[in-house]
């Protein structure tokens, strides 16, 4: 049975831990509001950009000179996965669930005889996937120590992806990240980047259609929009991941704080029982000694 001194030490230790988790919960909640607003603001822009490219690219996709970023290389042998996670832990299963989705996707592709390459954004994803797939890595990006990820950071990742495409480094590129739903729910999501996909549910409408004339030509517009769309989709994924990270951390720290409180109650009860047993034993010893005299 632990002594009273040991129990007091454990109670004080858990109380200190509870203070830390409470503070981390408050910090995550403060960061979440800003990150959630940024993620929600980026969604309509990213979705409209996809819709514009789908409409604009339809007239160019069949051309033999269509941009690679729009139609890909025409092959399906080499797949590049861009995996977005956090740089820090203490966020429950947030990073692990993205790692599991990426791992399952890698195994499925390799089972089909495809070659897989990995580009990770965030230290946790790199650490998770390197345990099994270190030979597939072509790059790692981390924002550790940076207070805020800007669009320029996403553009740098997009340029790295575009450079690999120009070198013939892959045929298909997909993005894997946590899509923010709410504070307690983040959805592991896979999104194809290259070839540029049509939006879900895009169906040609019946009847007369509007005829658009582009100035400059479609290929010139695509030369500007395609690299920008790649950066926008990556930036959106980073914002979604950041919001999800803060939500997951806030939830994890809330659970840790409640668990610490329950542990303090159990330890305090054990401490009081042990103290009462010690007092009772001492009284019995005193009474027995008095009767013996």
Short mmCIF file of C-alpha atoms in Angstrom, two decimals, residues 114-236:
data_model
loop_
_atom_site.label_atom_id
_atom_site.label_comp_id
_atom_site.label_asym_id
_atom_site.label_seq_id
_atom_site.Cartn_x
_atom_site.Cartn_y
_atom_site.Cartn_z
CA UNK A 114 1.68 0.69 -59.35
CA UNK A 115 4.67 2.66 -58.11
CA UNK A 116 4.05 5.10 -55.25
CA UNK A 117 5.96 8.24 -54.30
CA UNK A 118 5.37 10.29 -51.14
CA UNK A 119 5.57 13.99 -50.39
CA UNK A 120 4.62 14.83 -46.80
CA UNK A 121 3.55 18.16 -45.33
CA UNK A 122 3.96 18.00 -41.55
CA UNK A 123 6.39 16.12 -39.34
CA UNK A 124 3.91 13.64 -37.89
CA UNK A 125 2.93 12.21 -41.26
CA UNK A 126 6.57 11.83 -42.25
CA UNK A 127 7.43 10.09 -38.98
CA UNK A 128 4.45 7.74 -39.29
CA UNK A 129 5.00 6.72 -42.91
CA UNK A 130 8.79 6.47 -42.74
CA UNK A 131 8.51 3.44 -40.49
CA UNK A 132 7.29 1.38 -43.44
CA UNK A 133 7.68 3.43 -46.63
CA UNK A 134 10.92 5.39 -46.24
CA UNK A 135 12.12 4.40 -49.72
CA UNK A 136 9.06 6.02 -51.36
CA UNK A 137 9.78 9.53 -50.08
CA UNK A 138 10.62 12.27 -52.59
CA UNK A 139 10.27 15.20 -50.22
CA UNK A 140 9.26 16.47 -46.78
CA UNK A 141 7.86 19.86 -45.80
CA UNK A 142 7.49 21.09 -42.23
CA UNK A 143 6.21 24.32 -40.74
CA UNK A 144 7.40 23.67 -37.19
CA UNK A 145 8.04 26.90 -35.35
CA UNK A 146 5.98 28.95 -37.81
CA UNK A 147 2.97 30.70 -36.29
CA UNK A 148 0.91 30.80 -39.46
CA UNK A 149 1.05 29.00 -42.79
CA UNK A 150 0.62 31.43 -45.70
CA UNK A 151 -0.44 30.92 -49.30
CA UNK A 152 3.20 31.33 -50.31
CA UNK A 153 4.01 28.15 -48.37
CA UNK A 154 1.36 26.23 -50.29
CA UNK A 155 2.70 27.69 -53.54
CA UNK A 156 6.15 26.32 -52.69
CA UNK A 157 4.68 22.83 -52.28
CA UNK A 158 2.73 23.24 -55.54
CA UNK A 159 5.92 24.26 -57.35
CA UNK A 160 7.63 21.13 -56.04
CA UNK A 161 4.76 18.99 -57.34
CA UNK A 162 4.79 20.81 -60.69
CA UNK A 163 8.53 20.32 -60.98
CA UNK A 164 8.16 16.57 -60.44
CA UNK A 165 5.44 16.50 -63.09
CA UNK A 166 7.61 18.28 -65.65
CA UNK A 167 10.42 15.82 -64.95
CA UNK A 168 8.04 12.93 -65.59
CA UNK A 169 8.24 11.89 -61.95
CA UNK A 170 4.62 10.72 -61.70
CA UNK A 171 1.45 10.17 -63.69
CA UNK A 172 -1.24 10.80 -61.07
CA UNK A 173 -1.13 13.05 -57.99
CA UNK A 174 -3.52 12.80 -55.04
CA UNK A 175 -3.84 14.81 -51.83
CA UNK A 176 -4.57 13.12 -48.49
CA UNK A 177 -5.59 15.25 -45.52
CA UNK A 178 -8.10 15.68 -42.68
CA UNK A 179 -11.18 17.64 -43.77
CA UNK A 180 -12.59 19.70 -40.93
CA UNK A 181 -16.25 18.96 -40.15
CA UNK A 182 -16.57 20.18 -36.56
CA UNK A 183 -14.64 20.24 -33.30
CA UNK A 184 -15.01 16.52 -32.65
CA UNK A 185 -15.02 15.24 -36.23
CA UNK A 186 -12.26 15.39 -38.86
CA UNK A 187 -12.70 13.28 -41.98
CA UNK A 188 -9.67 11.66 -43.66
CA UNK A 189 -10.05 12.66 -47.30
CA UNK A 190 -8.35 11.78 -50.57
CA UNK A 191 -8.57 14.33 -53.39
CA UNK A 192 -7.08 13.96 -56.85
CA UNK A 193 -5.02 16.90 -58.02
CA UNK A 194 -3.53 15.75 -61.33
CA UNK A 195 -5.17 15.06 -63.76
CA UNK A 196 -7.58 17.84 -62.79
CA UNK A 197 -10.90 16.13 -61.98
CA UNK A 198 -14.41 17.23 -62.78
CA UNK A 199 -16.38 18.36 -59.73
CA UNK A 200 -18.57 15.66 -58.19
CA UNK A 201 -22.00 15.57 -59.69
CA UNK A 202 -21.00 17.57 -62.73
CA UNK A 203 -23.54 16.60 -65.40
CA UNK A 204 -24.12 18.30 -68.69
CA UNK A 205 -27.39 20.19 -68.58
CA UNK A 206 -30.06 19.48 -71.19
CA UNK A 207 -31.25 22.04 -73.70
CA UNK A 208 -29.48 25.09 -75.14
CA UNK A 209 -26.20 26.00 -73.46
CA UNK A 210 -24.39 29.31 -73.14
CA UNK A 211 -21.46 29.76 -75.47
CA UNK A 212 -18.44 31.44 -73.94
CA UNK A 213 -15.70 33.26 -75.76
CA UNK A 214 -12.40 33.49 -73.92
CA UNK A 215 -9.90 36.27 -74.17
CA UNK A 216 -7.07 35.33 -74.23
CA UNK A 217 -7.37 31.77 -75.54
CA UNK A 218 -8.22 28.84 -73.29
CA UNK A 219 -4.70 27.42 -73.31
CA UNK A 220 -3.24 30.76 -72.18
CA UNK A 221 -5.77 31.06 -69.36
CA UNK A 222 -5.08 27.48 -68.27
CA UNK A 223 -1.35 28.13 -68.21
CA UNK A 224 -2.03 30.65 -65.43
CA UNK A 225 -4.96 29.01 -63.65
CA UNK A 226 -3.70 25.44 -63.41
CA UNK A 227 -0.62 26.16 -61.26
CA UNK A 228 -2.68 28.54 -59.15
CA UNK A 229 -5.43 25.96 -58.70
CA UNK A 230 -2.83 23.41 -57.57
CA UNK A 231 -1.57 25.85 -54.94
CA UNK A 232 -5.12 26.73 -53.88
CA UNK A 233 -6.14 23.11 -53.38
CA UNK A 234 -3.00 22.41 -51.34
CA UNK A 235 -3.53 25.59 -49.31
CA UNK A 236 -7.14 24.62 -48.66
#
